[in-house]
Short mmCIF file of C-alpha atoms in Angstrom, two decimals:
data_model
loop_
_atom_site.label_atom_id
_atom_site.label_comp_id
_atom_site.label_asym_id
_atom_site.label_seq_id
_atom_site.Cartn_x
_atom_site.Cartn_y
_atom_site.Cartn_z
CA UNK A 1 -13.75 7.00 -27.57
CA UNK A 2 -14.39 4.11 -25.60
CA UNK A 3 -16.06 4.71 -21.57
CA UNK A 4 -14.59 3.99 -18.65
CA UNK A 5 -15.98 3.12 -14.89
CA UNK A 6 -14.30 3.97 -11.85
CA UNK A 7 -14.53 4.30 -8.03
CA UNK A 8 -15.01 7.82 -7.01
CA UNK A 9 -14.55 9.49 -3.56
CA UNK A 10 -17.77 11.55 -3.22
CA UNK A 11 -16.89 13.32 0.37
CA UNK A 12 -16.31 11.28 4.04
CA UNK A 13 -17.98 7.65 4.08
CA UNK A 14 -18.98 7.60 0.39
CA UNK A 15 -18.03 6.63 -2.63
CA UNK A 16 -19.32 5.77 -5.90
CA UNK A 17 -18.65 4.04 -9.33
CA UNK A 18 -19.20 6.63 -11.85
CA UNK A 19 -18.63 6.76 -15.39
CA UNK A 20 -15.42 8.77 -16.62
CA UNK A 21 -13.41 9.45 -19.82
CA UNK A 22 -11.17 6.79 -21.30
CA UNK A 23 -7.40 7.15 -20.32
CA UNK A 24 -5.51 9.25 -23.34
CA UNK A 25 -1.86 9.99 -23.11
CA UNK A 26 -2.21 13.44 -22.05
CA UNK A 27 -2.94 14.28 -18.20
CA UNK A 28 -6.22 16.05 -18.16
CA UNK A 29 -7.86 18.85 -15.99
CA UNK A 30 -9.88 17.05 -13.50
CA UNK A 31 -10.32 16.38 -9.10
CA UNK A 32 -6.71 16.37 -7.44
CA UNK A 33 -5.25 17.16 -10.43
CA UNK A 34 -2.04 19.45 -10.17
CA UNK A 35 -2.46 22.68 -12.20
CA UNK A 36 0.89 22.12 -13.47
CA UNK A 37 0.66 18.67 -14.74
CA UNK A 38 -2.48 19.70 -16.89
CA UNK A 39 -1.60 18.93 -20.28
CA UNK A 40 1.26 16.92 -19.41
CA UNK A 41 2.19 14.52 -22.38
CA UNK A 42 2.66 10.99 -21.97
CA UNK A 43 3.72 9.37 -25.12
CA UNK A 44 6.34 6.89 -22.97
CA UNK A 45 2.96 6.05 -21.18
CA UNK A 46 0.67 2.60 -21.63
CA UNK A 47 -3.02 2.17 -21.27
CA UNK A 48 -3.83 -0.55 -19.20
CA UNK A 49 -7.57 -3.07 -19.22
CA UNK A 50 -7.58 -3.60 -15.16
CA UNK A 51 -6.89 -7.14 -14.45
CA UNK A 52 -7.02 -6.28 -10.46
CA UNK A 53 -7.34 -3.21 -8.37
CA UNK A 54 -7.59 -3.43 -4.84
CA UNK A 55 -9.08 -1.44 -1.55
CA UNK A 56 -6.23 -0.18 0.54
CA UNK A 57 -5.90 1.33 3.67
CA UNK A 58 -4.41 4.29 2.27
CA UNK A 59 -7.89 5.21 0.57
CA UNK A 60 -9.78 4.24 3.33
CA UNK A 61 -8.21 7.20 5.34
CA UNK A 62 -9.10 9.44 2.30
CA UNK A 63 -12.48 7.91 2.27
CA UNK A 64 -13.17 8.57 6.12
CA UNK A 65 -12.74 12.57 5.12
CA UNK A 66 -9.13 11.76 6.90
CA UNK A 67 -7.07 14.24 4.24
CA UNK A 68 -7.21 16.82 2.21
CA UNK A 69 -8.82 14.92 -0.93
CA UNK A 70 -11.07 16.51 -3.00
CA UNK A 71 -14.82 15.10 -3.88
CA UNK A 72 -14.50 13.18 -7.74
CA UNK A 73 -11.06 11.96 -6.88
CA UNK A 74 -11.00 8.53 -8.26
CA UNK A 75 -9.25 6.38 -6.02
CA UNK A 76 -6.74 3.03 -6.51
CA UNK A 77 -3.79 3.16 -6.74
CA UNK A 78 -2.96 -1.15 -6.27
CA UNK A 79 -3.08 -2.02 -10.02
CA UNK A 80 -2.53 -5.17 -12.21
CA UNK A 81 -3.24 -5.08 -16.04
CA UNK A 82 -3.28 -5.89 -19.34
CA UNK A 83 -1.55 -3.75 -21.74
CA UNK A 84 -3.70 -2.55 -24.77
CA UNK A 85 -2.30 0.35 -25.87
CA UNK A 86 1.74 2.06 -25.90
CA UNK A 87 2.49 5.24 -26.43
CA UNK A 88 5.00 6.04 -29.33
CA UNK A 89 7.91 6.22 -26.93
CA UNK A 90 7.24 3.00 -25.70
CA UNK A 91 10.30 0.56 -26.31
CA UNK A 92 9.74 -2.61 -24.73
CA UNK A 93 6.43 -3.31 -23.19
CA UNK A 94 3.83 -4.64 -25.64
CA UNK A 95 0.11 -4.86 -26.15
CA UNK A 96 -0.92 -7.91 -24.43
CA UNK A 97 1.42 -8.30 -21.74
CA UNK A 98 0.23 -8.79 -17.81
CA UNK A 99 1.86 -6.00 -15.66
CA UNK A 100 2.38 -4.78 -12.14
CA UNK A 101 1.99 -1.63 -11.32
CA UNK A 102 3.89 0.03 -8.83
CA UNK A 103 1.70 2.15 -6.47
CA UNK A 104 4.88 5.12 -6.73
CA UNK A 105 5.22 6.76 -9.83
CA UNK A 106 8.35 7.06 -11.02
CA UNK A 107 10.73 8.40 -14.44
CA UNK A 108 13.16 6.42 -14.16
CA UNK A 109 15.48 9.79 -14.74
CA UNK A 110 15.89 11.58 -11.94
CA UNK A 111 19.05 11.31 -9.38
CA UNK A 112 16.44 10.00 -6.57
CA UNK A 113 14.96 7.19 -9.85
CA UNK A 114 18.49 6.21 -10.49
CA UNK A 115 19.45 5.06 -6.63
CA UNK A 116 16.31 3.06 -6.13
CA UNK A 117 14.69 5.57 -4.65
CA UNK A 118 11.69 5.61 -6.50
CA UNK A 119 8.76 6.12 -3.91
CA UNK A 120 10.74 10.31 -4.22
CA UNK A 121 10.81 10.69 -7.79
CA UNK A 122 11.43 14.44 -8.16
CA UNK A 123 9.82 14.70 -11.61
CA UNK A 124 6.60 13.21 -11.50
CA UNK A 125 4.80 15.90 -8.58
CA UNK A 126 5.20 19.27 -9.08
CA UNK A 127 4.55 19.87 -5.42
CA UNK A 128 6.59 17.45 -3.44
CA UNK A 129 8.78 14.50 -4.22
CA UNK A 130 7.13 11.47 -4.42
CA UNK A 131 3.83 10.34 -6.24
CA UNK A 132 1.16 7.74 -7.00
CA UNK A 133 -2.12 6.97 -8.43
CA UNK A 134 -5.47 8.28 -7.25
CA UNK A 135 -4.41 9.86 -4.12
CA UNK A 136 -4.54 12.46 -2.06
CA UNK A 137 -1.46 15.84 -3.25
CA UNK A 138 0.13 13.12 -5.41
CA UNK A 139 0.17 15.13 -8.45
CA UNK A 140 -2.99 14.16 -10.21
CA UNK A 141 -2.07 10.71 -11.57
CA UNK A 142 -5.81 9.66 -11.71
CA UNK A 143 -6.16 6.27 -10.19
CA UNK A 144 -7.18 2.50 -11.38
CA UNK A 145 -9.79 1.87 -9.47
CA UNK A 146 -11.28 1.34 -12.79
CA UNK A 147 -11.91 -0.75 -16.05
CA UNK A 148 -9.13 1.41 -17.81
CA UNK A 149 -5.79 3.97 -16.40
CA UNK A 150 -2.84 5.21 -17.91
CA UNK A 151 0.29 4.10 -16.71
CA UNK A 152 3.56 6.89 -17.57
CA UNK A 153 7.04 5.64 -17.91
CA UNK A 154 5.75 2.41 -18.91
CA UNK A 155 9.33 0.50 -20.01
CA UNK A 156 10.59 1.56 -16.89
CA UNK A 157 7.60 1.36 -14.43
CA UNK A 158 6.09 -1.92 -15.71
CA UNK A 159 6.65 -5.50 -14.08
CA UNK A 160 5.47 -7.78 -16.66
CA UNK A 161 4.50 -11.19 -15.92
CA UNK A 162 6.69 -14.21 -17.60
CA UNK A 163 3.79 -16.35 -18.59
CA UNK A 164 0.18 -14.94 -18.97
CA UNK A 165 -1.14 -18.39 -17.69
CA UNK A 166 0.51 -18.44 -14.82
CA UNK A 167 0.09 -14.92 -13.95
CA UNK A 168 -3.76 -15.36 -14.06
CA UNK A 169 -3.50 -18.31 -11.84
CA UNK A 170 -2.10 -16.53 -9.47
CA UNK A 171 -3.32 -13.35 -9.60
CA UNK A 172 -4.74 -12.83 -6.44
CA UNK A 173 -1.21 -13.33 -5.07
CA UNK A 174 0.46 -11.53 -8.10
CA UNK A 175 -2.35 -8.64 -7.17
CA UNK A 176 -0.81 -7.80 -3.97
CA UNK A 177 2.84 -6.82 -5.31
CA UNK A 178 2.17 -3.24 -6.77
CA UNK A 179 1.75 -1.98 -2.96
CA UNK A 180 1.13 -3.97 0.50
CA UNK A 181 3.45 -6.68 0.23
CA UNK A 182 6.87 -4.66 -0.92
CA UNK A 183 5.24 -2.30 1.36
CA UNK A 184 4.43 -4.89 4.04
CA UNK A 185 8.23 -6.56 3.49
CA UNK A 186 9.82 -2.89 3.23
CA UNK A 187 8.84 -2.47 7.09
CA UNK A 188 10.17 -5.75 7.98
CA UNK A 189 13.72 -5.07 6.01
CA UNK A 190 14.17 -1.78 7.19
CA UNK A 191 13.11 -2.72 10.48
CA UNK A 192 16.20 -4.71 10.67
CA UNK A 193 14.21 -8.52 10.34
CA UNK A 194 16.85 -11.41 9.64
CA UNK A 195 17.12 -14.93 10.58
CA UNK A 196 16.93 -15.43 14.28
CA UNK A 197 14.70 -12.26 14.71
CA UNK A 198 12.01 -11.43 17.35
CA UNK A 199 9.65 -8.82 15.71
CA UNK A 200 7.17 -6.89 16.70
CA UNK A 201 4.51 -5.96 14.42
CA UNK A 202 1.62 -2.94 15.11
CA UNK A 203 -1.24 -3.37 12.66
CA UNK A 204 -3.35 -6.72 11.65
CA UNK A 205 -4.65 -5.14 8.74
CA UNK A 206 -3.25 -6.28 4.93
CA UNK A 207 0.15 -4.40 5.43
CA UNK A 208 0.16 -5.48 8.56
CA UNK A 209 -0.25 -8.76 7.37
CA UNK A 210 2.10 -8.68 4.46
CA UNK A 211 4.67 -7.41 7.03
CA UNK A 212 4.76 -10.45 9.01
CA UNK A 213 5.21 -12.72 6.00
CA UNK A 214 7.71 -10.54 5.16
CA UNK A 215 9.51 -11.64 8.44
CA UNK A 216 8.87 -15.13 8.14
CA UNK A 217 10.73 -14.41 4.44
CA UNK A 218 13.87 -12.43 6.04
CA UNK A 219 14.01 -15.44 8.72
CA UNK A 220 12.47 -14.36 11.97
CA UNK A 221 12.57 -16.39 14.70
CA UNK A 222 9.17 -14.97 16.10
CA UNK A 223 6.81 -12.95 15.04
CA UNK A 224 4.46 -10.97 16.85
CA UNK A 225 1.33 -9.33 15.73
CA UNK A 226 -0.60 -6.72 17.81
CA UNK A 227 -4.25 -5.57 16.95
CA UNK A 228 -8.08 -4.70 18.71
CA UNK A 229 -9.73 -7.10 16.12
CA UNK A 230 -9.72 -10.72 16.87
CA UNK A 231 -10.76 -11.57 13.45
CA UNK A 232 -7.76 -10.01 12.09
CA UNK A 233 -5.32 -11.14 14.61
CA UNK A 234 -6.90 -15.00 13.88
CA UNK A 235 -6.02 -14.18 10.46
CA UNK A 236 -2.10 -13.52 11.99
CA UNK A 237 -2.07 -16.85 13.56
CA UNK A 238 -3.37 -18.38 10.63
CA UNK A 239 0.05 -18.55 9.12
CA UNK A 240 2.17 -18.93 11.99
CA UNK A 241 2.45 -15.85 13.99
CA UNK A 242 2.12 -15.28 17.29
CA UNK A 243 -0.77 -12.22 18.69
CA UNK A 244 -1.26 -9.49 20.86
CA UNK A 245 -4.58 -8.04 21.97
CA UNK A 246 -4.07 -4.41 22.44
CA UNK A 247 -7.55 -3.97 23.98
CA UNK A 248 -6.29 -5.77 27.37
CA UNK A 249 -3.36 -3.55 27.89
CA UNK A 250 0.71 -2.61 27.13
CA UNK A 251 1.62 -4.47 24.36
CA UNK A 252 5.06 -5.48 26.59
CA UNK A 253 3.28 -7.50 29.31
CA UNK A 254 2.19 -9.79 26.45
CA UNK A 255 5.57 -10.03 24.51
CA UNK A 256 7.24 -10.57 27.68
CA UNK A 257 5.03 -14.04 28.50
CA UNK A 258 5.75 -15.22 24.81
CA UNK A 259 9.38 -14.46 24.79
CA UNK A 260 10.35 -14.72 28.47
CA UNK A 261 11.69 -10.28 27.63
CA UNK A 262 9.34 -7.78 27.53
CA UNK A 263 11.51 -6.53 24.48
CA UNK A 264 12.03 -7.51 20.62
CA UNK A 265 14.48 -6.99 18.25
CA UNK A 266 12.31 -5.18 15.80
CA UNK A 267 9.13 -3.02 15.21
CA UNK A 268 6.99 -2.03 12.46
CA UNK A 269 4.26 0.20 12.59
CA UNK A 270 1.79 -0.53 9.90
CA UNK A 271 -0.98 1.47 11.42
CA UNK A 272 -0.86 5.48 11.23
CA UNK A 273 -1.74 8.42 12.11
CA UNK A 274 -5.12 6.82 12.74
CA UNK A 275 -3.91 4.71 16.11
CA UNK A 276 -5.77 3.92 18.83
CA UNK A 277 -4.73 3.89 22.00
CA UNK A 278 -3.92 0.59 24.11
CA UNK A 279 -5.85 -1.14 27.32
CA UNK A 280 -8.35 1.33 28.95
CA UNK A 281 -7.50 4.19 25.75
CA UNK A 282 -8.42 1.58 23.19
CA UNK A 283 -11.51 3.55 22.48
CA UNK A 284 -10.31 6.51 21.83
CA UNK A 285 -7.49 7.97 18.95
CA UNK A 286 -4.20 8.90 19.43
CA UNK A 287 -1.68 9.04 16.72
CA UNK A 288 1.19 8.68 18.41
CA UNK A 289 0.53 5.52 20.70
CA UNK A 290 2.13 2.78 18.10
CA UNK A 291 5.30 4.77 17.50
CA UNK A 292 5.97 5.74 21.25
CA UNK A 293 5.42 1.68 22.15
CA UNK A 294 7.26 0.68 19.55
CA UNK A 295 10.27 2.96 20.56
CA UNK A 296 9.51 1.27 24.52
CA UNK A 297 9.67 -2.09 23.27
CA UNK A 298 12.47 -2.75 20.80
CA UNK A 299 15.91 -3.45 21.86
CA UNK A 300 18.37 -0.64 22.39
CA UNK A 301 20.21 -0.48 19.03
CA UNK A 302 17.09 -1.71 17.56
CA UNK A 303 15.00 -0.24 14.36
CA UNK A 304 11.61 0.65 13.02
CA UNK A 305 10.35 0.51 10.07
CA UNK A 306 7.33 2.88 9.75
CA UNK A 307 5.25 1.63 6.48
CA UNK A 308 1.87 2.82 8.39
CA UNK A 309 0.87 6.26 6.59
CA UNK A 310 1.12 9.66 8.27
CA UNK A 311 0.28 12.80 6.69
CA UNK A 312 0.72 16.62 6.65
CA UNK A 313 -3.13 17.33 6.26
CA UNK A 314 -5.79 15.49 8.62
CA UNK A 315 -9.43 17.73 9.30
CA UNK A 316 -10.30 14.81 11.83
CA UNK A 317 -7.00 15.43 13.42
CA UNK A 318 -7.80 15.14 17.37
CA UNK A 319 -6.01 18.42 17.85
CA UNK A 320 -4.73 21.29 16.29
CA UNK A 321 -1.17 19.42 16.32
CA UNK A 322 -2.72 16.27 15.07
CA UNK A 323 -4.08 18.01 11.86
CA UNK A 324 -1.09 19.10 10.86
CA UNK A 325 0.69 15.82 11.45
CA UNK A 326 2.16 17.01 14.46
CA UNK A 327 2.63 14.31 17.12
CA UNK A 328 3.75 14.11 20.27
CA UNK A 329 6.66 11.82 20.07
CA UNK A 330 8.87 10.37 22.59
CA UNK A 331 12.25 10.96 20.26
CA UNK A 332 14.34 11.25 23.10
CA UNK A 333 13.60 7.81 24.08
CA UNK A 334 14.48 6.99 20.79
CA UNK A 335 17.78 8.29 20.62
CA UNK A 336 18.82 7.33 23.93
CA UNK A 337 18.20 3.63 22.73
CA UNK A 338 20.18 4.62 19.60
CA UNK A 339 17.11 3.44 17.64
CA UNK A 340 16.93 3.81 13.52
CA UNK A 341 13.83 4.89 11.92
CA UNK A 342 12.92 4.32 8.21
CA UNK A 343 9.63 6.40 7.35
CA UNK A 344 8.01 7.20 3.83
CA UNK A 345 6.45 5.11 0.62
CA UNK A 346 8.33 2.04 0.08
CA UNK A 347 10.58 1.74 -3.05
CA UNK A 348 8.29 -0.78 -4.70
CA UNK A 349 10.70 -1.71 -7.66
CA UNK A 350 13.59 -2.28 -4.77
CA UNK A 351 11.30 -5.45 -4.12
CA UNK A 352 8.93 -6.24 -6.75
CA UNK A 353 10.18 -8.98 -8.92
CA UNK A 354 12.08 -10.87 -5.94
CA UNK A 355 8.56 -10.83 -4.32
CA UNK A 356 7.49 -12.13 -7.80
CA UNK A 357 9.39 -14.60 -7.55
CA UNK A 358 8.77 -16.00 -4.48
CA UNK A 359 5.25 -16.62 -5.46
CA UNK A 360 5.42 -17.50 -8.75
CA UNK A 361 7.87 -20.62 -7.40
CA UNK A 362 5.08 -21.50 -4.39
CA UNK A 363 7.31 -19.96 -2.16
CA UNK A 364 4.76 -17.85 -0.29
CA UNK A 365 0.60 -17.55 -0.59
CA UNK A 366 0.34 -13.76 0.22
CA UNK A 367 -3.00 -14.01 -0.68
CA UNK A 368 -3.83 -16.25 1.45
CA UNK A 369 -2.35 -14.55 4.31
CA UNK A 370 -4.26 -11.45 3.66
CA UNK A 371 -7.63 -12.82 2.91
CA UNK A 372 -7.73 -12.09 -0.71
CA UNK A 373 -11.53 -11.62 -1.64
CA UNK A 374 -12.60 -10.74 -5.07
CA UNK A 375 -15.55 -8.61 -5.60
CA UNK A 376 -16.80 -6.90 -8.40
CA UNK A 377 -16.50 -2.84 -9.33
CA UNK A 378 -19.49 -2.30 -8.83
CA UNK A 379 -19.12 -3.76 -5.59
CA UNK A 380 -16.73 -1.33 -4.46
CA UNK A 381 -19.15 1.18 -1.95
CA UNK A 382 -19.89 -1.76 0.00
CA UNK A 383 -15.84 -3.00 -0.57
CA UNK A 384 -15.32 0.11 1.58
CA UNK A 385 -17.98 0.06 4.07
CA UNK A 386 -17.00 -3.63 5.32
CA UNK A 387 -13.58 -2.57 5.12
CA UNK A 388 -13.99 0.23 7.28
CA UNK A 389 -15.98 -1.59 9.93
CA UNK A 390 -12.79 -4.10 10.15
CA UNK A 391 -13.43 -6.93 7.89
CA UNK A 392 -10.54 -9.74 7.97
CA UNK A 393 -10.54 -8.95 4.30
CA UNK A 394 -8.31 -7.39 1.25
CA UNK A 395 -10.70 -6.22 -1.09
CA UNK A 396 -9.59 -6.90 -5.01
CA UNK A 397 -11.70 -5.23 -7.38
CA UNK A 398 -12.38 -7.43 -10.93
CA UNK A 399 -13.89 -4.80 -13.29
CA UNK A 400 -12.98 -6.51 -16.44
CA UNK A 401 -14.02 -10.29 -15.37
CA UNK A 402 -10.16 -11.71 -15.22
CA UNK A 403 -10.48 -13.42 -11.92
CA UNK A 404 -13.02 -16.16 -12.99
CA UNK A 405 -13.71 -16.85 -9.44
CA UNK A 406 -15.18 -13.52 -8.13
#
């Protein structure tokens, strides 16, 4: 049996490339892994050589000691590949093709599968609706922050690529559709962005990021990115958007002197349970800041779309509330603006191959946008650590040597 290297989380603020068993098409016994899918068999499953696999915000919260993930988890769960092996149940994805992976695992069976809502399958967790790869009560799908992973459902999961030329040519952009930008462009959508928008956007970082191209996509007049890091928010204006420093205060006062309101038409949060507070509070955490201004500053009749991760299991919660995903939340603000809220993973496959699209016809450089940056697997612990300390970067793993200019 051939190895396999992967990233590992080893406990808060370290990780570590280890070596680990070669993917099979059974789910094994191993960190994370729910008792009930031990055993599971997988012949509608494909084995994928990583092309990409990139650092995302979600793990970094795991990393931090932020949830409830065990030590030996491996992480990644934003994967592009090559397919080298198909289970027998495998109709029509072959050995050879380049795939996207989308970050929700899904079968393609179940009532929630069947409406497009596949970021709640109801047959791929045994615990809760809803899965994905290397992370944190998602059923044990072990994750592709590695040289090799198993993908299940492959016919239906699977985006492949049109032409493996062009998909390597652009696969730093191509990299970014299995999570942050239909994740990035599901906040903007369900945050009601359409031509002629103002939008608000909480969170610099890659979804962040993703989110305001999004906009510019759906047609927004104006765009407006708030952050504390000026190398991020640089990054925001880099592509046309307009910026808000947190750090100096209410994030109204500064949307009012760009749009002459103090008031937009839409908000995403692509931030989390790990918020910071604005102006003076900037130092110090609190979960609920970004939601509560968000609900202040968009238009009555307005929506949110809330991409930015919360969970139900934080030990570095600020209170006893906070680690239990309790927040203090101004709702009744909310509903007297008549406000709509969209919260949860985002449908990938409701996005995925229009995104696809888009960049495979020059359309949009999300790469560019996000500060693609490849880096080697081995490179990974220090991937994390400059992530974590706010680097205007998105990490992309190469741990088979695909991207020739890592």
């Amino acid at each position: 049996m051939s190895a396999n290297r992967a990233v590992a989380y080893k406990g808060p603020g370290e990780v570590e490339v280890i070596d680990t068993d070669y993917p099979e098409f059974e789910l094994k016994d191993g960190p994370g892994v729910n008792p009930a899918n031990v055993g599971r068999k997988v012949p509608h499953g494909a084995i994928l050589k990583t092309v990409s696999t990139n650092i995302c915000g979600s793990d970094q919260h795991m990393v931090r000691g932020r949830t409830t993930a065990p030590a030996g988890l491996v992480l990644g769960h934003e994967i592009t590949g090559e397919v080298v092996e198909v289970g027998p149940d495998v109709e029509f994805i072959k050995v050879g093709d380049i795939v996207s992976v989308p970050f929700n695992i899904a079968c393609g069976r179940c009532r929630n599968c069947k409406e497009g809502k596949t970021g709640i399958c109801l047959n791929v967790n045994p615990d809760r609706p809803g899965s994905a790869y290397g992370y944190v009560d998602m059923g044990g799908w072990v994750g592709g922050q590695a040289e090799y992973v198993l993908v299940p459902y492959a016919d239906w999961n699977l985006l492949k690529f049109p032409d493996r030329d062009q998909a390597l040519e652009k696969i730093l952009d191509l990299t970014m559709l299995s999570d942050i930008f239909p994740t990035g462009f599901h906040g903007a959508y369900t945050a009601g962005v359409r031509p002629g928008s103002t939008v608000y956007i909480a969170g610099a970082g890659p979804v962040g990021l993703a989110a305001a191209v999004g906009a510019q996509l759906l047609g927004a007049a104006v765009v407006i990115v708030g952050d504390l890091n000026a190398d991020r928010l640089a990054r925001a204006r880099s592509f046309g958007c307009e910026t808000v420093d947190v750090s100096q205060g209410d994030p109204k006062d500064q949307i009012e002197q760009i749009l002459g309101v103090p008031e937009v038409d839409s908000g995403v949060d692509a931030v989390g349970f790990e918020a910071r507070g604005h102006g003076s509070d900037a130092s110090h955490e609190a979960p609920a800041t970004v939601l509560n201004a968000l609900m202040d500053l968009t238009a009555a009749g307005g929506a949110l779309g809330i991409p930015g991760l919360y969970v139900t299991g934080d030990p570095g919660g600020i209170d006893e509330a906070a680690k239990v995903g309790s927040l203090s939340l101004r709702l009744g603000l909310g509903w007297a603006k008549s406000l709509s809220f969209t919260t949860g993973q985002c449908p990938v496959m409701k996005y995925n191959r229009q995104l696809m699209m888009a960049i495979l016809h020059d359309k949009v450089h999300i790469a560019d946008a996000v500060g693609a940056t490849p880096i080697g697997l081995e490179d990974a612990p220090q991937g994390y650590a400059d992530f974590d300390q706010g680097a205007a970067k998105k990490y992309v793993l190469n741990p088979n040597g695909y991207i020739q200019t890592a």
